[in-house]
Amino acid sequence: MQKSPAPRANWATRFGFILAAAGSAIGLGNIWKFPYIAGQHGGGAFVLVYLACITLVGIPIMMAELAIGRQGQRDAVGSFVALEGPGSPWCLVGWGSVIAAFILLSFYAVVAGWSFDYLLKAASGGLRNRSPGEIEALFDQLVASPGRVIFWQALFLTANVAIVLGGIRTGIERWSKILMPALFALLLLLFIQGMRSDGGGQALAFLFRPDFSRLTPRALLDALGHAFFTLSLGAGVMITYASYLEPEADIRALSLRIAVLDTVVALVAALTIFSVAFSANLEAGAGPGLVFKTLPILLLRLPFGSLLALLFFLLLAFAALSSSISMLEVVVAYLIDEKGWSRRLATILVGFAVFLLGLPSALSFSLWQDVRPFFGHTFFEAFDALVSSWLLPLAGLFVALYVGWFWGSKRPNKTLPGGSLQGGLSAGWQLLLRFVAPAAVILILLNQLGLLPSG
Ligand code: PFF
């Protein structure tokens, strides 16, 4: 295996790393998915379970991924090679992660493309003077237009390629420093507007007053699965990003900061969306169409509605972009570190390959909606299930087992070059990583196999 001759890139500042990693974590998962699943599962009690999953499972696994990358100083596959040697079966975990990132980006770019389309609609006044029924129909029209969906998907991927071409400091870090503060400011503005609407109090009560009677086993598993997705675990992102950190970096403090930022954004986004929904007496359990179908109608009813809708879709586009560049970087870093490719060649080729792989997903709502080769599922549904329900949790499980059991047992004196790993984790975190996180992930997997009673 060839290694790149150039000195390894690194983050300019610790803060830049936090913004980039939080940028990966904060994405469509926070703004599109979390509010609607929290809504479907009845709010407060689900939020508590979700917080428990983030703390007990997500954060320990994030620490483990950061530790692997920080120590390995290579891409997601190469870090395992550096730690365990080239033929080690643990390298398969790295492989699984790179493949997960590649497939995930292919369909993530389709949904992100929809948000670009809405951004243009909002900016050009295309949402104004329309009846609620017309606005709802816009979404179905969009996803049924293959040309438009593919155009936005391609444009979104081009933006990703342009950023990742710039490398770590001048590409990913610089853009994260622009996108993330803008995202926080936009969210804050929308949040204030939402809280001032009539639904503010009701939204607070809905999300923070738990009603345990609404909690089902299904809610628990959804919370666990979403904790993985939202923290970008199992796709090599945290390994790859941490490989650009210096070996002394304090992974415990970094993980906590990333997870807290991600959680705060998810909660604030949900509060904002529910306050708007409740102010129009709408049901909280509106489902996946909540953000694209329902929300524009509601935002447009508020003072400065067109502007708010524009800001909201800008927020969604920024969140998607700061996440997708991390997926692209996982694959690009693999080709640079392991195959000796130039960043330029790797980024452009991977960008194009992801575009091609995404085409069946882009067409899953139009020309190919009846092409269902996977147990009656479209390509989009099948790719999503493969990644979110299988690859991410499986990779996360093995990361937890590796760092919790294997790595520690091979180096019992707990002193690793450049700062300790096991020693850096207090007994509490170690316990979570060794027992609680693997058990929880096995639970998710058993559930996918239909071996658990669902609620
Ligand atoms: N965390 C992102 C979100 O919440 O939208 C999704 C994601 C990004 C998952 C990167 C996995 C990943 F590697």
Tab-separated table of C-alpha atoms and ligand atoms in Angstrom:
chain	number	residue	atom	x	y	z
A	1	MET	CA	0.000	0.000	0.000
A	2	GLN	CA	1.268	3.398	-0.930
A	3	LYS	CA	1.229	6.334	1.432
A	4	SER	CA	1.052	9.896	0.269
A	5	PRO	CA	4.436	11.570	0.418
A	6	ALA	CA	3.127	14.998	1.440
A	7	PRO	CA	3.023	15.801	5.187
A	8	ARG	CA	-0.381	15.033	6.584
A	9	ALA	CA	-2.891	17.850	6.615
A	10	ASN	CA	-4.284	19.062	9.925
A	11	TRP	CA	-6.831	21.458	11.362
A	12	ALA	CA	-5.697	25.047	11.835
A	13	THR	CA	-7.417	25.289	15.209
A	14	ARG	CA	-9.194	23.046	17.701
A	15	PHE	CA	-12.237	25.232	17.295
A	16	GLY	CA	-12.139	24.621	13.540
A	17	PHE	CA	-12.202	20.892	14.175
A	18	ILE	CA	-15.178	21.220	16.522
A	19	LEU	CA	-17.107	23.251	13.969
A	20	ALA	CA	-16.322	20.774	11.198
A	21	ALA	CA	-17.251	17.742	13.296
A	22	ALA	CA	-20.379	19.453	14.629
A	23	GLY	CA	-21.108	20.442	11.030
A	24	SER	CA	-21.060	16.780	10.102
A	25	ALA	CA	-23.278	15.838	13.002
A	26	ILE	CA	-25.762	18.667	12.507
A	27	GLY	CA	-27.586	17.937	9.282
A	28	LEU	CA	-30.858	16.866	7.752
A	29	GLY	CA	-31.063	14.419	10.638
A	30	ASN	CA	-31.482	17.295	13.091
A	31	ILE	CA	-33.704	19.618	11.155
A	32	TRP	CA	-35.760	17.312	8.984
A	33	LYS	CA	-35.819	13.964	10.735
A	34	PHE	CA	-35.603	14.565	14.486
A	35	PRO	CA	-38.635	16.870	14.671
A	36	TYR	CA	-40.854	14.484	12.772
A	37	ILE	CA	-39.873	11.347	14.652
A	38	ALA	CA	-40.159	13.168	17.975
A	39	GLY	CA	-43.600	14.282	16.819
A	40	GLN	CA	-44.661	10.816	15.801
A	41	HIS	CA	-43.582	9.350	19.108
A	42	GLY	CA	-45.426	11.892	21.179
A	43	GLY	CA	-42.703	14.353	22.236
A	44	GLY	CA	-41.397	14.563	25.805
A	45	ALA	CA	-40.846	10.952	26.758
A	46	PHE	CA	-39.198	10.248	23.408
A	47	VAL	CA	-36.884	13.222	23.916
A	48	LEU	CA	-35.763	11.818	27.256
A	49	VAL	CA	-35.036	8.421	25.743
A	50	TYR	CA	-33.185	10.090	22.883
A	51	LEU	CA	-31.036	12.074	25.313
A	52	ALA	CA	-30.247	8.863	27.164
A	53	CYS	CA	-29.212	7.168	23.907
A	54	ILE	CA	-26.940	10.067	22.954
A	55	THR	CA	-25.285	10.011	26.371
A	56	LEU	CA	-25.050	6.299	27.055
A	57	VAL	CA	-24.336	5.017	23.550
A	58	GLY	CA	-23.546	7.851	21.154
A	59	ILE	CA	-20.928	9.764	23.112
A	60	PRO	CA	-18.889	6.699	24.148
A	61	ILE	CA	-18.789	5.466	20.545
A	62	MET	CA	-17.842	8.926	19.335
A	63	MET	CA	-14.959	8.948	21.819
A	64	ALA	CA	-13.876	5.561	20.491
A	65	GLU	CA	-13.967	6.727	16.854
A	66	LEU	CA	-12.038	9.876	17.687
A	67	ALA	CA	-9.482	7.804	19.566
A	68	ILE	CA	-8.946	5.491	16.592
A	69	GLY	CA	-8.408	8.354	14.151
A	70	ARG	CA	-6.281	10.425	16.491
A	71	GLN	CA	-4.044	7.455	17.140
A	72	GLY	CA	-4.054	5.992	13.630
A	73	GLN	CA	-3.415	9.333	11.865
A	74	ARG	CA	-4.857	7.928	8.662
A	75	ASP	CA	-8.199	7.465	6.918
A	76	ALA	CA	-10.895	5.129	8.294
A	77	VAL	CA	-9.308	1.983	6.824
A	78	GLY	CA	-5.695	3.089	7.241
A	79	SER	CA	-6.151	3.932	10.916
A	80	PHE	CA	-7.055	0.307	11.630
A	81	VAL	CA	-4.105	-0.796	9.495
A	82	ALA	CA	-1.806	1.537	11.436
A	83	LEU	CA	-3.055	0.199	14.764
A	84	GLU	CA	-3.453	-3.504	14.007
A	85	GLY	CA	-1.425	-4.261	10.880
A	86	PRO	CA	-2.592	-4.710	7.288
A	87	GLY	CA	-4.181	-8.153	7.477
A	88	SER	CA	-6.207	-7.551	10.624
A	89	PRO	CA	-9.932	-8.330	10.417
A	90	TRP	CA	-10.584	-5.030	12.220
A	91	CYS	CA	-9.747	-3.306	8.935
A	92	LEU	CA	-13.102	-4.593	7.686
A	93	VAL	CA	-14.731	-2.153	10.085
A	94	GLY	CA	-12.929	0.651	8.304
A	95	TRP	CA	-14.002	-0.717	4.963
A	96	GLY	CA	-17.613	-0.952	6.046
A	97	SER	CA	-17.472	2.666	7.184
A	98	VAL	CA	-16.057	3.962	3.912
A	99	ILE	CA	-18.701	2.068	1.947
A	100	ALA	CA	-21.409	3.423	4.263
A	101	ALA	CA	-20.231	7.008	3.719
A	102	PHE	CA	-20.178	6.512	-0.054
A	103	ILE	CA	-23.705	5.090	-0.276
A	104	LEU	CA	-25.078	7.538	2.278
A	105	LEU	CA	-23.814	10.521	0.319
A	106	SER	CA	-25.496	9.206	-2.826
A	107	PHE	CA	-29.024	9.502	-1.448
A	108	TYR	CA	-28.363	12.302	1.059
A	109	ALA	CA	-27.514	14.462	-1.956
A	110	VAL	CA	-30.958	13.795	-3.401
A	111	VAL	CA	-32.771	15.102	-0.315
A	112	ALA	CA	-30.301	17.971	-0.025
A	113	GLY	CA	-31.095	18.787	-3.644
A	114	TRP	CA	-34.775	19.147	-2.737
A	115	SER	CA	-33.813	21.779	-0.174
A	116	PHE	CA	-31.897	23.687	-2.875
A	117	ASP	CA	-35.011	23.644	-5.031
A	118	TYR	CA	-37.095	25.032	-2.177
A	119	LEU	CA	-34.451	27.639	-1.519
A	120	LEU	CA	-34.821	28.869	-5.069
A	121	LYS	CA	-38.605	28.751	-4.809
A	122	ALA	CA	-38.518	30.798	-1.621
A	123	ALA	CA	-36.029	33.291	-3.046
A	124	SER	CA	-37.899	33.808	-6.292
A	125	GLY	CA	-41.273	34.262	-4.638
A	126	GLY	CA	-42.460	30.907	-5.957
A	127	LEU	CA	-44.146	30.070	-2.657
A	128	ARG	CA	-46.083	33.299	-2.363
A	129	ASN	CA	-49.752	33.735	-3.208
A	130	ARG	CA	-50.431	30.049	-3.252
A	131	SER	CA	-53.103	28.135	-1.424
A	132	PRO	CA	-52.018	25.524	1.143
A	133	GLY	CA	-53.116	22.796	-1.240
A	134	GLU	CA	-50.932	24.242	-3.993
A	135	ILE	CA	-47.923	24.431	-1.704
A	136	GLU	CA	-48.382	20.825	-0.668
A	137	ALA	CA	-48.624	19.785	-4.288
A	138	LEU	CA	-45.294	21.493	-5.042
A	139	PHE	CA	-43.422	18.761	-3.220
A	140	ASP	CA	-45.057	15.965	-5.154
A	141	GLN	CA	-44.429	17.835	-8.388
A	142	LEU	CA	-40.787	18.313	-7.534
A	143	VAL	CA	-39.971	14.709	-6.645
A	144	ALA	CA	-41.878	13.537	-9.711
A	145	SER	CA	-39.659	15.642	-12.033
A	146	PRO	CA	-36.544	13.579	-12.712
A	147	GLY	CA	-34.740	16.338	-14.597
A	148	ARG	CA	-35.147	18.859	-11.807
A	149	VAL	CA	-34.211	16.466	-9.039
A	150	ILE	CA	-31.095	15.332	-10.893
A	151	PHE	CA	-30.099	18.891	-11.678
A	152	TRP	CA	-30.179	19.866	-7.985
A	153	GLN	CA	-28.494	16.651	-6.927
A	154	ALA	CA	-25.661	17.378	-9.385
A	155	LEU	CA	-25.380	20.975	-8.249
A	156	PHE	CA	-25.274	19.952	-4.615
A	157	LEU	CA	-22.529	17.411	-5.288
A	158	THR	CA	-20.592	19.996	-7.274
A	159	ALA	CA	-20.637	22.278	-4.229
A	160	ASN	CA	-19.327	19.374	-2.146
A	161	VAL	CA	-16.539	18.676	-4.590
A	162	ALA	CA	-15.582	22.357	-4.695
A	163	ILE	CA	-15.242	22.478	-0.900
A	164	VAL	CA	-13.434	19.169	-0.429
A	165	LEU	CA	-11.013	20.019	-3.253
A	166	GLY	CA	-9.742	22.798	-1.005
A	167	GLY	CA	-8.491	20.227	1.524
A	168	ILE	CA	-8.777	20.279	5.299
A	169	ARG	CA	-7.837	23.825	6.281
A	170	THR	CA	-8.805	25.823	3.252
A	171	GLY	CA	-11.733	23.641	2.236
A	172	ILE	CA	-13.583	21.876	5.024
A	173	GLU	CA	-12.430	23.975	7.976
A	174	ARG	CA	-12.848	27.302	6.263
A	175	TRP	CA	-16.321	26.456	5.007
A	176	SER	CA	-17.394	25.041	8.357
A	177	LYS	CA	-16.391	28.355	9.897
A	178	ILE	CA	-18.757	30.089	7.512
A	179	LEU	CA	-21.633	27.606	7.354
A	180	MET	CA	-21.950	26.748	11.037
A	181	PRO	CA	-22.162	30.240	12.541
A	182	ALA	CA	-24.590	31.160	9.761
A	183	LEU	CA	-26.629	28.082	10.606
A	184	PHE	CA	-26.708	28.948	14.314
A	185	ALA	CA	-27.752	32.521	13.560
A	186	LEU	CA	-30.518	31.435	11.175
A	187	LEU	CA	-31.832	28.883	13.614
A	188	LEU	CA	-31.820	31.410	16.443
A	189	LEU	CA	-33.759	33.898	14.365
A	190	LEU	CA	-36.370	31.335	13.377
A	191	PHE	CA	-36.528	30.066	16.951
A	192	ILE	CA	-37.264	33.518	18.317
A	193	GLN	CA	-39.964	34.014	15.700
A	194	GLY	CA	-41.422	30.591	16.504
A	195	MET	CA	-41.436	31.167	20.250
A	196	ARG	CA	-43.214	34.467	19.781
A	197	SER	CA	-46.005	32.767	17.873
A	198	ASP	CA	-49.012	31.388	19.737
A	199	GLY	CA	-47.643	27.867	19.657
A	200	GLY	CA	-44.433	28.550	21.623
A	201	GLY	CA	-45.677	27.475	25.037
A	202	GLN	CA	-47.403	24.445	23.655
A	203	ALA	CA	-44.240	23.358	21.833
A	204	LEU	CA	-42.220	23.634	25.037
A	205	ALA	CA	-44.752	21.538	26.894
A	206	PHE	CA	-44.901	18.994	24.092
A	207	LEU	CA	-41.156	18.438	24.021
A	208	PHE	CA	-40.314	18.765	27.684
A	209	ARG	CA	-43.303	17.375	29.543
A	210	PRO	CA	-42.917	13.637	29.222
A	211	ASP	CA	-45.945	11.461	28.793
A	212	PHE	CA	-44.606	7.973	29.333
A	213	SER	CA	-47.821	6.340	28.284
A	214	ARG	CA	-46.874	7.156	24.678
A	215	LEU	CA	-43.543	5.411	24.851
A	216	THR	CA	-43.358	2.201	22.821
A	217	PRO	CA	-40.477	-0.248	22.221
A	218	ARG	CA	-40.417	1.090	18.672
A	219	ALA	CA	-39.756	4.609	20.010
A	220	LEU	CA	-36.799	3.334	21.961
A	221	LEU	CA	-35.250	1.715	18.922
A	222	ASP	CA	-35.907	4.731	16.731
A	223	ALA	CA	-34.195	6.900	19.321
A	224	LEU	CA	-31.189	4.603	19.391
A	225	GLY	CA	-30.898	4.382	15.613
A	226	HIS	CA	-31.256	8.123	15.274
A	227	ALA	CA	-28.562	8.742	17.889
A	228	PHE	CA	-26.123	7.023	15.526
A	229	PHE	CA	-27.217	8.845	12.458
A	230	THR	CA	-27.315	12.271	14.038
A	231	LEU	CA	-23.838	11.975	15.559
A	232	SER	CA	-22.396	10.743	12.220
A	233	LEU	CA	-21.209	7.503	13.792
A	234	GLY	CA	-20.300	4.347	11.921
A	235	ALA	CA	-19.409	6.049	8.643
A	236	GLY	CA	-15.769	6.800	9.343
A	237	VAL	CA	-16.324	10.542	9.678
A	238	MET	CA	-15.116	10.896	13.244
A	239	ILE	CA	-12.142	8.589	12.561
A	240	THR	CA	-11.159	10.558	9.472
A	241	TYR	CA	-11.670	14.006	11.001
A	242	ALA	CA	-9.783	12.994	14.155
A	243	SER	CA	-6.861	11.795	12.050
A	244	TYR	CA	-6.177	15.451	11.286
A	245	LEU	CA	-5.920	16.220	15.010
A	246	GLU	CA	-2.674	16.219	16.906
A	247	PRO	CA	-2.204	13.085	19.040
A	248	GLU	CA	-2.502	15.068	22.272
A	249	ALA	CA	-6.058	16.226	21.583
A	250	ASP	CA	-8.472	15.578	24.438
A	251	ILE	CA	-11.065	13.344	22.819
A	252	ARG	CA	-13.342	13.326	25.819
A	253	ALA	CA	-13.819	17.081	25.862
A	254	LEU	CA	-14.141	17.212	22.073
A	255	SER	CA	-16.817	14.498	21.923
A	256	LEU	CA	-18.858	16.175	24.595
A	257	ARG	CA	-18.776	19.500	22.797
A	258	ILE	CA	-19.775	17.986	19.457
A	259	ALA	CA	-22.610	15.982	21.002
A	260	VAL	CA	-23.924	18.938	22.992
A	261	LEU	CA	-23.971	21.192	19.924
A	262	ASP	CA	-25.754	18.516	17.919
A	263	THR	CA	-28.350	17.921	20.619
A	264	VAL	CA	-29.034	21.591	21.234
A	265	VAL	CA	-29.600	22.171	17.527
A	266	ALA	CA	-31.965	19.198	17.265
A	267	LEU	CA	-34.014	20.409	20.232
A	268	VAL	CA	-34.123	24.016	19.088
A	269	ALA	CA	-35.108	22.953	15.567
A	270	ALA	CA	-37.883	20.765	16.943
A	271	LEU	CA	-39.136	23.555	19.218
A	272	THR	CA	-39.150	25.983	16.328
A	273	ILE	CA	-41.030	23.665	14.004
A	274	PHE	CA	-43.574	22.626	16.625
A	275	SER	CA	-44.238	26.163	17.756
A	276	VAL	CA	-45.110	27.045	14.180
A	277	ALA	CA	-47.170	23.870	13.764
A	278	PHE	CA	-49.100	24.389	16.993
A	279	SER	CA	-49.782	28.021	16.236
A	280	ALA	CA	-51.785	26.706	13.269
A	281	ASN	CA	-53.437	23.990	15.361
A	282	LEU	CA	-51.611	21.326	13.466
A	283	GLU	CA	-50.897	17.782	14.555
A	284	ALA	CA	-47.338	17.156	15.707
A	285	GLY	CA	-47.135	13.755	14.097
A	286	ALA	CA	-47.125	14.984	10.500
A	287	GLY	CA	-44.313	12.680	9.291
A	288	PRO	CA	-41.563	13.133	6.708
A	289	GLY	CA	-43.517	15.724	4.738
A	290	LEU	CA	-43.446	18.057	7.756
A	291	VAL	CA	-40.568	20.205	6.582
A	292	PHE	CA	-41.254	20.342	2.843
A	293	LYS	CA	-45.046	20.260	2.737
A	294	THR	CA	-46.416	21.615	5.981
A	295	LEU	CA	-43.798	24.039	7.189
A	296	PRO	CA	-43.740	26.397	4.179
A	297	ILE	CA	-47.506	26.865	4.472
A	298	LEU	CA	-47.214	27.728	8.129
A	299	LEU	CA	-44.200	29.989	7.820
A	300	LEU	CA	-45.890	31.991	5.108
A	301	ARG	CA	-48.736	32.800	7.482
A	302	LEU	CA	-46.388	34.528	9.909
A	303	PRO	CA	-45.267	38.157	9.620
A	304	PHE	CA	-42.348	38.319	7.133
A	305	GLY	CA	-43.346	34.814	6.076
A	306	SER	CA	-41.545	34.725	2.722
A	307	LEU	CA	-38.343	35.835	4.367
A	308	LEU	CA	-38.727	33.207	7.093
A	309	ALA	CA	-39.287	30.478	4.523
A	310	LEU	CA	-36.185	31.613	2.668
A	311	LEU	CA	-34.150	31.558	5.875
A	312	PHE	CA	-35.460	28.140	6.787
A	313	PHE	CA	-34.460	26.521	3.505
A	314	LEU	CA	-31.110	28.254	3.653
A	315	LEU	CA	-30.680	26.671	7.087
A	316	LEU	CA	-31.593	23.260	5.711
A	317	ALA	CA	-29.194	23.607	2.762
A	318	PHE	CA	-26.311	24.712	5.004
A	319	ALA	CA	-26.933	21.869	7.428
A	320	ALA	CA	-26.971	19.347	4.597
A	321	LEU	CA	-23.802	20.702	3.009
A	322	SER	CA	-21.723	20.731	6.182
A	323	SER	CA	-22.690	17.074	6.715
A	324	SER	CA	-22.225	15.818	3.198
A	325	ILE	CA	-18.691	17.199	2.840
A	326	SER	CA	-17.708	14.929	5.737
A	327	MET	CA	-19.023	11.864	3.898
A	328	LEU	CA	-17.098	12.832	0.788
A	329	GLU	CA	-13.948	13.421	2.817
A	330	VAL	CA	-14.127	9.880	4.266
A	331	VAL	CA	-13.869	8.344	0.797
A	332	VAL	CA	-11.399	10.912	-0.529
A	333	ALA	CA	-9.100	10.473	2.489
A	334	TYR	CA	-9.139	6.721	1.904
A	335	LEU	CA	-7.985	7.127	-1.697
A	336	ILE	CA	-5.322	9.687	-0.760
A	337	ASP	CA	-3.916	7.795	2.225
A	338	GLU	CA	-4.193	4.224	1.028
A	339	LYS	CA	-3.936	4.508	-2.735
A	340	GLY	CA	-1.719	7.548	-3.035
A	341	TRP	CA	-4.170	9.448	-5.246
A	342	SER	CA	-4.025	13.227	-5.431
A	343	ARG	CA	-6.820	15.054	-3.619
A	344	ARG	CA	-7.897	16.558	-6.885
A	345	LEU	CA	-8.331	13.289	-8.729
A	346	ALA	CA	-9.904	11.533	-5.729
A	347	THR	CA	-12.442	14.289	-5.071
A	348	ILE	CA	-13.580	14.689	-8.653
A	349	LEU	CA	-13.846	10.974	-9.352
A	350	VAL	CA	-15.621	10.163	-6.103
A	351	GLY	CA	-17.994	13.087	-6.652
A	352	PHE	CA	-18.884	11.744	-10.072
A	353	ALA	CA	-19.215	8.143	-8.874
A	354	VAL	CA	-21.512	9.256	-6.050
A	355	PHE	CA	-23.619	11.147	-8.561
A	356	LEU	CA	-24.031	8.023	-10.700
A	357	LEU	CA	-24.828	5.857	-7.697
A	358	GLY	CA	-27.412	8.424	-6.583
A	359	LEU	CA	-29.330	8.395	-9.862
A	360	PRO	CA	-31.510	5.383	-8.972
A	361	SER	CA	-32.373	7.127	-5.677
A	362	ALA	CA	-33.167	10.364	-7.497
A	363	LEU	CA	-35.506	8.449	-9.790
A	364	SER	CA	-37.114	6.482	-6.973
A	365	PHE	CA	-39.943	9.006	-6.742
A	366	SER	CA	-40.613	9.318	-10.447
A	367	LEU	CA	-39.548	7.129	-13.376
A	368	TRP	CA	-38.406	4.287	-11.158
A	369	GLN	CA	-40.978	4.452	-8.421
A	370	ASP	CA	-42.203	1.032	-9.435
A	371	VAL	CA	-38.733	-0.442	-9.705
A	372	ARG	CA	-38.564	-2.210	-6.391
A	373	PRO	CA	-35.905	-4.893	-6.487
A	374	PHE	CA	-35.298	-5.000	-2.739
A	375	PHE	CA	-38.183	-6.716	-0.942
A	376	GLY	CA	-40.616	-4.281	-2.483
A	377	HIS	CA	-38.493	-1.233	-1.661
A	378	THR	CA	-37.289	1.435	-4.059
A	379	PHE	CA	-33.578	2.109	-4.442
A	380	PHE	CA	-33.871	5.139	-2.190
A	381	GLU	CA	-35.572	3.177	0.567
A	382	ALA	CA	-33.203	0.245	0.210
A	383	PHE	CA	-30.038	2.376	0.334
A	384	ASP	CA	-31.367	4.259	3.329
A	385	ALA	CA	-32.223	1.037	5.149
A	386	LEU	CA	-28.898	-0.569	4.274
A	387	VAL	CA	-26.907	2.363	5.634
A	388	SER	CA	-29.004	3.666	8.508
A	389	SER	CA	-30.323	0.352	9.805
A	390	TRP	CA	-27.318	-1.886	9.145
A	391	LEU	CA	-23.984	-0.392	8.188
A	392	LEU	CA	-23.847	2.473	10.695
A	393	PRO	CA	-24.950	0.416	13.732
A	394	LEU	CA	-22.732	-2.537	12.749
A	395	ALA	CA	-19.637	-0.384	12.301
A	396	GLY	CA	-20.466	1.377	15.584
A	397	LEU	CA	-20.802	-1.944	17.368
A	398	PHE	CA	-17.385	-3.114	16.209
A	399	VAL	CA	-15.783	0.211	17.026
A	400	ALA	CA	-17.142	-0.106	20.570
A	401	LEU	CA	-15.948	-3.694	20.862
A	402	TYR	CA	-12.560	-2.862	19.413
A	403	VAL	CA	-11.763	0.089	21.648
A	404	GLY	CA	-13.624	-1.267	24.668
A	405	TRP	CA	-12.172	-4.756	24.710
A	406	PHE	CA	-9.524	-5.459	22.159
A	407	TRP	CA	-7.375	-2.359	22.074
A	408	GLY	CA	-7.384	-2.070	25.836
A	409	SER	CA	-6.506	-5.687	26.438
A	410	LYS	CA	-3.599	-5.600	24.039
A	411	ARG	CA	-2.124	-2.616	25.776
A	412	PRO	CA	-2.939	-3.232	29.397
A	413	ASN	CA	-0.589	-0.641	30.797
A	414	LYS	CA	-2.886	1.945	29.202
A	415	THR	CA	-0.133	4.098	27.873
A	416	LEU	CA	-0.423	4.710	24.207
A	417	PRO	CA	1.829	6.971	22.210
A	418	GLY	CA	0.676	10.538	22.384
A	419	GLY	CA	-1.578	10.247	25.395
A	420	SER	CA	-3.532	7.402	26.815
A	421	LEU	CA	-6.786	6.166	25.445
A	422	GLN	CA	-8.189	3.931	28.120
A	423	GLY	CA	-6.597	6.102	30.764
A	424	GLY	CA	-8.210	9.107	29.117
A	425	LEU	CA	-11.623	7.592	29.564
A	426	SER	CA	-12.910	7.490	33.085
A	427	ALA	CA	-14.235	4.224	34.447
A	428	GLY	CA	-17.781	5.359	33.725
A	429	TRP	CA	-17.205	5.944	30.008
A	430	GLN	CA	-15.312	2.689	29.743
A	431	LEU	CA	-18.186	0.824	31.264
A	432	LEU	CA	-20.591	2.358	28.766
A	433	LEU	CA	-18.306	1.542	25.871
A	434	ARG	CA	-17.732	-2.038	26.917
A	435	PHE	CA	-21.201	-3.091	27.981
A	436	VAL	CA	-23.985	-0.604	27.459
A	437	ALA	CA	-23.198	0.579	23.913
A	438	PRO	CA	-22.663	-2.902	22.405
A	439	ALA	CA	-25.754	-4.270	24.127
A	440	ALA	CA	-27.847	-1.378	22.837
A	441	VAL	CA	-26.602	-1.787	19.286
A	442	ILE	CA	-27.238	-5.515	19.354
A	443	LEU	CA	-30.758	-4.637	20.403
A	444	ILE	CA	-31.199	-2.416	17.335
A	445	LEU	CA	-29.878	-5.161	15.093
A	446	LEU	CA	-32.103	-7.838	16.569
A	447	ASN	CA	-34.990	-5.529	16.015
A	448	GLN	CA	-34.078	-5.086	12.331
A	449	LEU	CA	-34.149	-8.835	12.018
A	450	GLY	CA	-37.621	-8.848	13.474
A	451	LEU	CA	-36.483	-10.802	16.504
A	452	LEU	CA	-37.905	-8.332	19.009
A	453	PRO	CA	-41.552	-7.591	19.594
A	454	SER	CA	-42.268	-4.171	18.074
A	455	GLY	CA	-44.496	-1.659	19.726
B	1	PFF	N1	-25.294	13.494	11.068
B	1	PFF	C1	-25.900	13.779	9.808
B	1	PFF	C2	-27.303	14.300	10.019
B	1	PFF	O1	-27.790	14.322	11.155
B	1	PFF	O2	-27.923	14.692	9.046
B	1	PFF	C3	-25.939	12.599	8.917
B	1	PFF	C4	-24.641	11.886	8.756
B	1	PFF	C5	-23.525	12.571	8.299
B	1	PFF	C6	-24.559	10.542	9.065
B	1	PFF	C7	-22.319	11.903	8.142
B	1	PFF	C8	-23.362	9.873	8.918
B	1	PFF	C9	-22.268	10.563	8.440
B	1	PFF	F1	-21.150	9.924	8.290
